[in-house]
Amino acid sequence: MTDATTPRTPHAQFHPDARQALALAAVEAKTRKDLTWQQIADAAELSVAFVTAAVLGQHALPARSACAVAELLGLDEDAVMLLQTIPTRGSIPGGIPTDPTIYRFYEMLQVYGTTLKALVHEQFGDGIISAINFKLDVKKVADPEGGERAVITLDGKYLPTKPF
């Protein structure tokens, strides 16, 4: 594998096809080896949300993490290099998502998007919540009324709009 201590020059993709092909191969290897996303994240020594997003083509991994993930999944040197490239982000093609889980997030934003915008702007002013300086966590908790609940935390840095 590539020397994980040598910093690489950052390279950026201009089209998502290569990372999508790598994501397909990585998920196939994950399935074949019966690994969890947490096990892959543990090998990468980064958060499970960040590593999952990276393997699915949405983030670049540091060299050491890219080497560890590729080794665990049995991927080649080209995969190590590609895992380190800055991707063309965005994993949902145009139109309304058809996958039920992704659709529910779309539905949540359709219902609560304007509410979130109004509350963020009222509390912070004109600006955005960063998806780059960002943390994501997913937890399964017991529902007091029976069953389970999903607690999803989106933790992004607020970036004010600056007039110029």
PDB file of N, CA, C and O in Angstrom, residues 76-148:
ATOM      1  N   ASP A  76      -7.400  -2.312  -4.267  1.00  0.00           N
ATOM      2  CA  ASP A  76      -6.052  -2.101  -4.799  1.00  0.00           C
ATOM      3  C   ASP A  76      -5.540  -0.672  -4.599  1.00  0.00           C
ATOM      4  O   ASP A  76      -6.215   0.178  -4.027  1.00  0.00           O
ATOM      5  N   GLU A  77      -4.299  -0.439  -5.105  1.00  0.00           N
ATOM      6  CA  GLU A  77      -3.644   0.867  -4.997  1.00  0.00           C
ATOM      7  C   GLU A  77      -4.459   1.977  -5.652  1.00  0.00           C
ATOM      8  O   GLU A  77      -4.469   3.110  -5.175  1.00  0.00           O
ATOM      9  N   ASP A  78      -5.123   1.673  -6.766  1.00  0.00           N
ATOM     10  CA  ASP A  78      -5.956   2.689  -7.412  1.00  0.00           C
ATOM     11  C   ASP A  78      -7.083   3.129  -6.492  1.00  0.00           C
ATOM     12  O   ASP A  78      -7.437   4.307  -6.449  1.00  0.00           O
ATOM     13  N   ALA A  79      -7.637   2.195  -5.735  1.00  0.00           N
ATOM     14  CA  ALA A  79      -8.698   2.529  -4.782  1.00  0.00           C
ATOM     15  C   ALA A  79      -8.150   3.420  -3.665  1.00  0.00           C
ATOM     16  O   ALA A  79      -8.817   4.371  -3.250  1.00  0.00           O
ATOM     17  N   VAL A  80      -6.937   3.120  -3.199  1.00  0.00           N
ATOM     18  CA  VAL A  80      -6.314   3.943  -2.162  1.00  0.00           C
ATOM     19  C   VAL A  80      -6.195   5.383  -2.658  1.00  0.00           C
ATOM     20  O   VAL A  80      -6.542   6.337  -1.959  1.00  0.00           O
ATOM     21  N   MET A  81      -5.732   5.539  -3.879  1.00  0.00           N
ATOM     22  CA  MET A  81      -5.578   6.874  -4.465  1.00  0.00           C
ATOM     23  C   MET A  81      -6.932   7.553  -4.621  1.00  0.00           C
ATOM     24  O   MET A  81      -7.118   8.709  -4.248  1.00  0.00           O
ATOM     25  N   LEU A  82      -7.903   6.820  -5.121  1.00  0.00           N
ATOM     26  CA  LEU A  82      -9.218   7.391  -5.375  1.00  0.00           C
ATOM     27  C   LEU A  82      -9.938   7.768  -4.074  1.00  0.00           C
ATOM     28  O   LEU A  82     -10.637   8.777  -4.019  1.00  0.00           O
ATOM     29  N   LEU A  83      -9.744   6.978  -3.031  1.00  0.00           N
ATOM     30  CA  LEU A  83     -10.347   7.306  -1.733  1.00  0.00           C
ATOM     31  C   LEU A  83      -9.815   8.624  -1.178  1.00  0.00           C
ATOM     32  O   LEU A  83     -10.430   9.223  -0.300  1.00  0.00           O
ATOM     33  N   GLN A  84      -8.679   9.084  -1.689  1.00  0.00           N
ATOM     34  CA  GLN A  84      -8.069  10.325  -1.224  1.00  0.00           C
ATOM     35  C   GLN A  84      -8.406  11.529  -2.101  1.00  0.00           C
ATOM     36  O   GLN A  84      -8.060  12.657  -1.763  1.00  0.00           O
ATOM     37  N   THR A  85      -9.087  11.313  -3.222  1.00  0.00           N
ATOM     38  CA  THR A  85      -9.418  12.441  -4.087  1.00  0.00           C
ATOM     39  C   THR A  85     -10.632  13.184  -3.553  1.00  0.00           C
ATOM     40  O   THR A  85     -11.519  12.592  -2.933  1.00  0.00           O
ATOM     41  N   ILE A  86     -10.657  14.464  -3.803  1.00  0.00           N
ATOM     42  CA  ILE A  86     -11.790  15.298  -3.394  1.00  0.00           C
ATOM     43  C   ILE A  86     -12.916  15.006  -4.380  1.00  0.00           C
ATOM     44  O   ILE A  86     -12.755  15.206  -5.579  1.00  0.00           O
ATOM     45  N   PRO A  87     -14.041  14.498  -3.910  1.00  0.00           N
ATOM     46  CA  PRO A  87     -15.088  14.040  -4.822  1.00  0.00           C
ATOM     47  C   PRO A  87     -15.970  15.160  -5.363  1.00  0.00           C
ATOM     48  O   PRO A  87     -15.985  16.265  -4.839  1.00  0.00           O
ATOM     49  N   THR A  88     -16.697  14.824  -6.392  1.00  0.00           N
ATOM     50  CA  THR A  88     -17.822  15.637  -6.821  1.00  0.00           C
ATOM     51  C   THR A  88     -18.976  15.178  -5.939  1.00  0.00           C
ATOM     52  O   THR A  88     -19.449  14.055  -6.073  1.00  0.00           O
ATOM     53  N   ARG A  89     -19.368  16.016  -5.014  1.00  0.00           N
ATOM     54  CA  ARG A  89     -20.340  15.601  -3.990  1.00  0.00           C
ATOM     55  C   ARG A  89     -21.776  15.643  -4.502  1.00  0.00           C
ATOM     56  O   ARG A  89     -22.103  16.372  -5.430  1.00  0.00           O
ATOM     57  N   GLY A  90     -22.588  14.880  -3.830  1.00  0.00           N
ATOM     58  CA  GLY A  90     -24.003  14.771  -4.148  1.00  0.00           C
ATOM     59  C   GLY A  90     -24.297  13.347  -4.565  1.00  0.00           C
ATOM     60  O   GLY A  90     -23.773  12.865  -5.557  1.00  0.00           O
ATOM     61  N   SER A  91     -25.089  12.665  -3.781  1.00  0.00           N
ATOM     62  CA  SER A  91     -25.329  11.246  -4.037  1.00  0.00           C
ATOM     63  C   SER A  91     -26.745  10.937  -4.483  1.00  0.00           C
ATOM     64  O   SER A  91     -27.072   9.782  -4.718  1.00  0.00           O
ATOM     65  N   ILE A  92     -27.587  11.963  -4.594  1.00  0.00           N
ATOM     66  CA  ILE A  92     -28.966  11.715  -4.978  1.00  0.00           C
ATOM     67  C   ILE A  92     -29.205  12.380  -6.332  1.00  0.00           C
ATOM     68  O   ILE A  92     -29.109  13.602  -6.439  1.00  0.00           O
ATOM     69  N   PRO A  93     -29.494  11.592  -7.357  1.00  0.00           N
ATOM     70  CA  PRO A  93     -29.736  12.200  -8.671  1.00  0.00           C
ATOM     71  C   PRO A  93     -30.986  13.072  -8.649  1.00  0.00           C
ATOM     72  O   PRO A  93     -31.787  13.010  -7.717  1.00  0.00           O
ATOM     73  N   GLY A  94     -31.151  13.895  -9.676  1.00  0.00           N
ATOM     74  CA  GLY A  94     -32.277  14.819  -9.743  1.00  0.00           C
ATOM     75  C   GLY A  94     -33.620  14.133  -9.580  1.00  0.00           C
ATOM     76  O   GLY A  94     -33.772  12.940  -9.814  1.00  0.00           O
ATOM     77  N   GLY A  95     -34.593  14.900  -9.167  1.00  0.00           N
ATOM     78  CA  GLY A  95     -35.933  14.358  -8.977  1.00  0.00           C
ATOM     79  C   GLY A  95     -36.163  13.893  -7.553  1.00  0.00           C
ATOM     80  O   GLY A  95     -35.298  13.970  -6.697  1.00  0.00           O
ATOM     81  N   ILE A  96     -37.336  13.395  -7.310  1.00  0.00           N
ATOM     82  CA  ILE A  96     -37.712  12.909  -5.985  1.00  0.00           C
ATOM     83  C   ILE A  96     -37.089  11.534  -5.770  1.00  0.00           C
ATOM     84  O   ILE A  96     -37.223  10.643  -6.608  1.00  0.00           O
ATOM     85  N   PRO A  97     -36.396  11.333  -4.627  1.00  0.00           N
ATOM     86  CA  PRO A  97     -35.785  10.029  -4.360  1.00  0.00           C
ATOM     87  C   PRO A  97     -36.838   8.923  -4.275  1.00  0.00           C
ATOM     88  O   PRO A  97     -37.949   9.151  -3.797  1.00  0.00           O
ATOM     89  N   THR A  98     -36.487   7.733  -4.726  1.00  0.00           N
ATOM     90  CA  THR A  98     -37.423   6.613  -4.686  1.00  0.00           C
ATOM     91  C   THR A  98     -37.132   5.638  -3.549  1.00  0.00           C
ATOM     92  O   THR A  98     -38.028   4.902  -3.141  1.00  0.00           O
ATOM     93  N   ASP A  99     -35.891   5.632  -3.038  1.00  0.00           N
ATOM     94  CA  ASP A  99     -35.590   4.756  -1.908  1.00  0.00           C
ATOM     95  C   ASP A  99     -36.382   5.248  -0.695  1.00  0.00           C
ATOM     96  O   ASP A  99     -36.331   6.438  -0.358  1.00  0.00           O
ATOM     97  N   PRO A 100     -37.140   4.356  -0.028  1.00  0.00           N
ATOM     98  CA  PRO A 100     -38.010   4.801   1.071  1.00  0.00           C
ATOM     99  C   PRO A 100     -37.281   5.527   2.198  1.00  0.00           C
ATOM    100  O   PRO A 100     -37.798   6.511   2.730  1.00  0.00           O
ATOM    101  N   THR A 101     -36.087   5.088   2.568  1.00  0.00           N
ATOM    102  CA  THR A 101     -35.369   5.757   3.654  1.00  0.00           C
ATOM    103  C   THR A 101     -34.934   7.148   3.228  1.00  0.00           C
ATOM    104  O   THR A 101     -35.127   8.124   3.965  1.00  0.00           O
ATOM    105  N   ILE A 102     -34.361   7.267   2.037  1.00  0.00           N
ATOM    106  CA  ILE A 102     -33.936   8.581   1.552  1.00  0.00           C
ATOM    107  C   ILE A 102     -35.155   9.463   1.324  1.00  0.00           C
ATOM    108  O   ILE A 102     -35.145  10.659   1.638  1.00  0.00           O
ATOM    109  N   TYR A 103     -36.221   8.886   0.807  1.00  0.00           N
ATOM    110  CA  TYR A 103     -37.435   9.667   0.580  1.00  0.00           C
ATOM    111  C   TYR A 103     -37.951  10.275   1.877  1.00  0.00           C
ATOM    112  O   TYR A 103     -38.428  11.410   1.898  1.00  0.00           O
ATOM    113  N   ARG A 104     -37.882   9.551   2.986  1.00  0.00           N
ATOM    114  CA  ARG A 104     -38.385  10.078   4.259  1.00  0.00           C
ATOM    115  C   ARG A 104     -37.588  11.312   4.684  1.00  0.00           C
ATOM    116  O   ARG A 104     -38.142  12.249   5.258  1.00  0.00           O
ATOM    117  N   PHE A 105     -36.279  11.331   4.415  1.00  0.00           N
ATOM    118  CA  PHE A 105     -35.499  12.538   4.706  1.00  0.00           C
ATOM    119  C   PHE A 105     -35.938  13.678   3.788  1.00  0.00           C
ATOM    120  O   PHE A 105     -36.061  14.824   4.222  1.00  0.00           O
ATOM    121  N   TYR A 106     -36.188  13.361   2.545  1.00  0.00           N
ATOM    122  CA  TYR A 106     -36.707  14.341   1.594  1.00  0.00           C
ATOM    123  C   TYR A 106     -38.048  14.875   2.109  1.00  0.00           C
ATOM    124  O   TYR A 106     -38.288  16.083   2.124  1.00  0.00           O
ATOM    125  N   GLU A 107     -38.894  13.964   2.563  1.00  0.00           N
ATOM    126  CA  GLU A 107     -40.195  14.348   3.106  1.00  0.00           C
ATOM    127  C   GLU A 107     -40.017  15.241   4.338  1.00  0.00           C
ATOM    128  O   GLU A 107     -40.715  16.249   4.490  1.00  0.00           O
ATOM    129  N   MET A 108     -39.090  14.886   5.217  1.00  0.00           N
ATOM    130  CA  MET A 108     -38.842  15.698   6.409  1.00  0.00           C
ATOM    131  C   MET A 108     -38.434  17.117   6.017  1.00  0.00           C
ATOM    132  O   MET A 108     -38.898  18.090   6.623  1.00  0.00           O
ATOM    133  N   LEU A 109     -37.592  17.236   5.001  1.00  0.00           N
ATOM    134  CA  LEU A 109     -37.186  18.568   4.558  1.00  0.00           C
ATOM    135  C   LEU A 109     -38.318  19.301   3.857  1.00  0.00           C
ATOM    136  O   LEU A 109     -38.427  20.530   3.959  1.00  0.00           O
ATOM    137  N   GLN A 110     -39.179  18.556   3.160  1.00  0.00           N
ATOM    138  CA  GLN A 110     -40.346  19.195   2.540  1.00  0.00           C
ATOM    139  C   GLN A 110     -41.269  19.762   3.618  1.00  0.00           C
ATOM    140  O   GLN A 110     -41.811  20.846   3.474  1.00  0.00           O
ATOM    141  N   VAL A 111     -41.438  19.023   4.706  1.00  0.00           N
ATOM    142  CA  VAL A 111     -42.341  19.448   5.776  1.00  0.00           C
ATOM    143  C   VAL A 111     -41.670  20.475   6.695  1.00  0.00           C
ATOM    144  O   VAL A 111     -42.274  21.491   7.049  1.00  0.00           O
ATOM    145  N   TYR A 112     -40.423  20.236   7.083  1.00  0.00           N
ATOM    146  CA  TYR A 112     -39.770  21.060   8.094  1.00  0.00           C
ATOM    147  C   TYR A 112     -38.661  21.968   7.567  1.00  0.00           C
ATOM    148  O   TYR A 112     -38.071  22.721   8.340  1.00  0.00           O
ATOM    149  N   GLY A 113     -38.359  21.913   6.273  1.00  0.00           N
ATOM    150  CA  GLY A 113     -37.273  22.727   5.722  1.00  0.00           C
ATOM    151  C   GLY A 113     -37.459  24.214   5.957  1.00  0.00           C
ATOM    152  O   GLY A 113     -36.539  24.911   6.416  1.00  0.00           O
ATOM    153  N   THR A 114     -38.644  24.734   5.667  1.00  0.00           N
ATOM    154  CA  THR A 114     -38.883  26.165   5.871  1.00  0.00           C
ATOM    155  C   THR A 114     -38.902  26.514   7.357  1.00  0.00           C
ATOM    156  O   THR A 114     -38.467  27.600   7.745  1.00  0.00           O
ATOM    157  N   THR A 115     -39.342  25.578   8.196  1.00  0.00           N
ATOM    158  CA  THR A 115     -39.314  25.793   9.643  1.00  0.00           C
ATOM    159  C   THR A 115     -37.871  25.876  10.129  1.00  0.00           C
ATOM    160  O   THR A 115     -37.513  26.775  10.906  1.00  0.00           O
ATOM    161  N   LEU A 116     -37.038  24.926   9.682  1.00  0.00           N
ATOM    162  CA  LEU A 116     -35.625  24.945  10.065  1.00  0.00           C
ATOM    163  C   LEU A 116     -34.966  26.242   9.610  1.00  0.00           C
ATOM    164  O   LEU A 116     -34.225  26.875  10.370  1.00  0.00           O
ATOM    165  N   LYS A 117     -35.244  26.648   8.375  1.00  0.00           N
ATOM    166  CA  LYS A 117     -34.678  27.897   7.852  1.00  0.00           C
ATOM    167  C   LYS A 117     -35.116  29.078   8.706  1.00  0.00           C
ATOM    168  O   LYS A 117     -34.286  29.908   9.113  1.00  0.00           O
ATOM    169  N   ALA A 118     -36.404  29.172   9.014  1.00  0.00           N
ATOM    170  CA  ALA A 118     -36.913  30.287   9.808  1.00  0.00           C
ATOM    171  C   ALA A 118     -36.273  30.324  11.191  1.00  0.00           C
ATOM    172  O   ALA A 118     -35.869  31.392  11.679  1.00  0.00           O
ATOM    173  N   LEU A 119     -36.157  29.156  11.837  1.00  0.00           N
ATOM    174  CA  LEU A 119     -35.590  29.107  13.186  1.00  0.00           C
ATOM    175  C   LEU A 119     -34.094  29.407  13.188  1.00  0.00           C
ATOM    176  O   LEU A 119     -33.595  30.121  14.061  1.00  0.00           O
ATOM    177  N   VAL A 120     -33.369  28.867  12.212  1.00  0.00           N
ATOM    178  CA  VAL A 120     -31.926  29.140  12.107  1.00  0.00           C
ATOM    179  C   VAL A 120     -31.698  30.635  11.896  1.00  0.00           C
ATOM    180  O   VAL A 120     -30.881  31.263  12.570  1.00  0.00           O
ATOM    181  N   HIS A 121     -32.435  31.237  10.970  1.00  0.00           N
ATOM    182  CA  HIS A 121     -32.230  32.659  10.682  1.00  0.00           C
ATOM    183  C   HIS A 121     -32.659  33.539  11.848  1.00  0.00           C
ATOM    184  O   HIS A 121     -32.020  34.557  12.130  1.00  0.00           O
ATOM    185  N   GLU A 122     -33.722  33.146  12.538  1.00  0.00           N
ATOM    186  CA  GLU A 122     -34.148  33.932  13.693  1.00  0.00           C
ATOM    187  C   GLU A 122     -33.097  33.896  14.798  1.00  0.00           C
ATOM    188  O   GLU A 122     -32.826  34.886  15.457  1.00  0.00           O
ATOM    189  N   GLN A 123     -32.484  32.729  15.000  1.00  0.00           N
ATOM    190  CA  GLN A 123     -31.526  32.586  16.092  1.00  0.00           C
ATOM    191  C   GLN A 123     -30.109  33.030  15.725  1.00  0.00           C
ATOM    192  O   GLN A 123     -29.348  33.459  16.586  1.00  0.00           O
ATOM    193  N   PHE A 124     -29.735  32.910  14.423  1.00  0.00           N
ATOM    194  CA  PHE A 124     -28.353  33.177  14.021  1.00  0.00           C
ATOM    195  C   PHE A 124     -28.211  34.363  13.071  1.00  0.00           C
ATOM    196  O   PHE A 124     -27.138  34.912  12.940  1.00  0.00           O
ATOM    197  N   GLY A 125     -29.266  34.700  12.339  1.00  0.00           N
ATOM    198  CA  GLY A 125     -29.165  35.730  11.315  1.00  0.00           C
ATOM    199  C   GLY A 125     -29.030  35.101   9.938  1.00  0.00           C
ATOM    200  O   GLY A 125     -29.205  33.894   9.757  1.00  0.00           O
ATOM    201  N   ASP A 126     -28.688  35.940   8.945  1.00  0.00           N
ATOM    202  CA  ASP A 126     -28.566  35.483   7.565  1.00  0.00           C
ATOM    203  C   ASP A 126     -27.284  34.681   7.401  1.00  0.00           C
ATOM    204  O   ASP A 126     -26.195  35.166   7.687  1.00  0.00           O
ATOM    205  N   GLY A 127     -27.398  33.440   6.950  1.00  0.00           N
ATOM    206  CA  GLY A 127     -26.241  32.583   6.758  1.00  0.00           C
ATOM    207  C   GLY A 127     -26.677  31.157   6.522  1.00  0.00           C
ATOM    208  O   GLY A 127     -27.842  30.886   6.256  1.00  0.00           O
ATOM    209  N   ILE A 128     -25.715  30.258   6.626  1.00  0.00           N
ATOM    210  CA  ILE A 128     -25.971  28.838   6.379  1.00  0.00           C
ATOM    211  C   ILE A 128     -25.365  27.991   7.486  1.00  0.00           C
ATOM    212  O   ILE A 128     -24.529  28.454   8.246  1.00  0.00           O
ATOM    213  N   ILE A 129     -25.758  26.738   7.510  1.00  0.00           N
ATOM    214  CA  ILE A 129     -25.127  25.751   8.376  1.00  0.00           C
ATOM    215  C   ILE A 129     -24.237  24.910   7.476  1.00  0.00           C
ATOM    216  O   ILE A 129     -24.692  24.340   6.484  1.00  0.00           O
ATOM    217  N   SER A 130     -22.962  24.839   7.818  1.00  0.00           N
ATOM    218  CA  SER A 130     -21.986  24.160   6.982  1.00  0.00           C
ATOM    219  C   SER A 130     -22.203  22.652   6.958  1.00  0.00           C
ATOM    220  O   SER A 130     -22.460  22.030   7.985  1.00  0.00           O
ATOM    221  N   ALA A 131     -22.093  22.078   5.772  1.00  0.00           N
ATOM    222  CA  ALA A 131     -22.061  20.620   5.640  1.00  0.00           C
ATOM    223  C   ALA A 131     -20.621  20.155   5.480  1.00  0.00           C
ATOM    224  O   ALA A 131     -20.361  18.968   5.314  1.00  0.00           O
ATOM    225  N   ILE A 132     -19.668  21.091   5.526  1.00  0.00           N
ATOM    226  CA  ILE A 132     -18.249  20.760   5.452  1.00  0.00           C
ATOM    227  C   ILE A 132     -17.674  20.707   6.864  1.00  0.00           C
ATOM    228  O   ILE A 132     -17.049  19.741   7.252  1.00  0.00           O
ATOM    229  N   ASN A 133     -17.886  21.766   7.653  1.00  0.00           N
ATOM    230  CA  ASN A 133     -17.496  21.758   9.058  1.00  0.00           C
ATOM    231  C   ASN A 133     -18.697  21.200   9.807  1.00  0.00           C
ATOM    232  O   ASN A 133     -19.540  21.933  10.304  1.00  0.00           O
ATOM    233  N   PHE A 134     -18.776  19.869   9.877  1.00  0.00           N
ATOM    234  CA  PHE A 134     -20.028  19.193  10.170  1.00  0.00           C
ATOM    235  C   PHE A 134     -19.781  17.898  10.910  1.00  0.00           C
ATOM    236  O   PHE A 134     -18.764  17.230  10.699  1.00  0.00           O
ATOM    237  N   LYS A 135     -20.707  17.538  11.769  1.00  0.00           N
ATOM    238  CA  LYS A 135     -20.689  16.247  12.455  1.00  0.00           C
ATOM    239  C   LYS A 135     -22.071  15.634  12.324  1.00  0.00           C
ATOM    240  O   LYS A 135     -23.081  16.336  12.367  1.00  0.00           O
ATOM    241  N   LEU A 136     -22.110  14.322  12.182  1.00  0.00           N
ATOM    242  CA  LEU A 136     -23.356  13.586  12.039  1.00  0.00           C
ATOM    243  C   LEU A 136     -23.310  12.393  12.979  1.00  0.00           C
ATOM    244  O   LEU A 136     -22.278  11.732  13.094  1.00  0.00           O
ATOM    245  N   ASP A 137     -24.416  12.141  13.646  1.00  0.00           N
ATOM    246  CA  ASP A 137     -24.494  10.976  14.523  1.00  0.00           C
ATOM    247  C   ASP A 137     -25.875  10.354  14.384  1.00  0.00           C
ATOM    248  O   ASP A 137     -26.876  11.060  14.255  1.00  0.00           O
ATOM    249  N   VAL A 138     -25.916   9.030  14.377  1.00  0.00           N
ATOM    250  CA  VAL A 138     -27.166   8.280  14.313  1.00  0.00           C
ATOM    251  C   VAL A 138     -27.177   7.313  15.489  1.00  0.00           C
ATOM    252  O   VAL A 138     -26.228   6.555  15.676  1.00  0.00           O
ATOM    253  N   LYS A 139     -28.233   7.384  16.281  1.00  0.00           N
ATOM    254  CA  LYS A 139     -28.363   6.501  17.444  1.00  0.00           C
ATOM    255  C   LYS A 139     -29.724   5.836  17.439  1.00  0.00           C
ATOM    256  O   LYS A 139     -30.719   6.437  17.049  1.00  0.00           O
ATOM    257  N   LYS A 140     -29.750   4.611  17.908  1.00  0.00           N
ATOM    258  CA  LYS A 140     -31.003   3.889  18.117  1.00  0.00           C
ATOM    259  C   LYS A 140     -31.296   3.943  19.609  1.00  0.00           C
ATOM    260  O   LYS A 140     -30.446   3.579  20.428  1.00  0.00           O
ATOM    261  N   VAL A 141     -32.493   4.441  19.964  1.00  0.00           N
ATOM    262  CA  VAL A 141     -32.891   4.534  21.367  1.00  0.00           C
ATOM    263  C   VAL A 141     -34.255   3.879  21.541  1.00  0.00           C
ATOM    264  O   VAL A 141     -35.038   3.787  20.599  1.00  0.00           O
ATOM    265  N   ALA A 142     -34.504   3.440  22.763  1.00  0.00           N
ATOM    266  CA  ALA A 142     -35.803   2.829  23.062  1.00  0.00           C
ATOM    267  C   ALA A 142     -36.887   3.896  23.060  1.00  0.00           C
ATOM    268  O   ALA A 142     -36.690   5.012  23.533  1.00  0.00           O
ATOM    269  N   ASP A 143     -38.040   3.539  22.523  1.00  0.00           N
ATOM    270  CA  ASP A 143     -39.201   4.425  22.532  1.00  0.00           C
ATOM    271  C   ASP A 143     -40.013   4.081  23.773  1.00  0.00           C
ATOM    272  O   ASP A 143     -40.401   2.926  23.967  1.00  0.00           O
ATOM    273  N   PRO A 144     -40.278   5.051  24.647  1.00  0.00           N
ATOM    274  CA  PRO A 144     -41.057   4.774  25.858  1.00  0.00           C
ATOM    275  C   PRO A 144     -42.427   4.165  25.558  1.00  0.00           C
ATOM    276  O   PRO A 144     -43.001   3.474  26.394  1.00  0.00           O
ATOM    277  N   GLU A 145     -42.933   4.398  24.350  1.00  0.00           N
ATOM    278  CA  GLU A 145     -44.231   3.849  23.968  1.00  0.00           C
ATOM    279  C   GLU A 145     -44.093   2.490  23.282  1.00  0.00           C
ATOM    280  O   GLU A 145     -45.063   1.957  22.756  1.00  0.00           O
ATOM    281  N   GLY A 146     -42.880   1.946  23.268  1.00  0.00           N
ATOM    282  CA  GLY A 146     -42.621   0.660  22.631  1.00  0.00           C
ATOM    283  C   GLY A 146     -41.882   0.836  21.314  1.00  0.00           C
ATOM    284  O   GLY A 146     -42.021   1.840  20.633  1.00  0.00           O
ATOM    285  N   GLY A 147     -41.069  -0.136  20.983  1.00  0.00           N
ATOM    286  CA  GLY A 147     -40.295  -0.079  19.753  1.00  0.00           C
ATOM    287  C   GLY A 147     -39.024   0.740  19.914  1.00  0.00           C
ATOM    288  O   GLY A 147     -38.495   0.865  21.022  1.00  0.00           O
ATOM    289  N   GLU A 148     -38.561   1.279  18.813  1.00  0.00           N
ATOM    290  CA  GLU A 148     -37.317   2.029  18.820  1.00  0.00           C
ATOM    291  C   GLU A 148     -37.493   3.348  18.071  1.00  0.00           C
ATOM    292  O   GLU A 148     -38.383   3.476  17.242  1.00  0.00           O
TER     293      GLU A 148
END
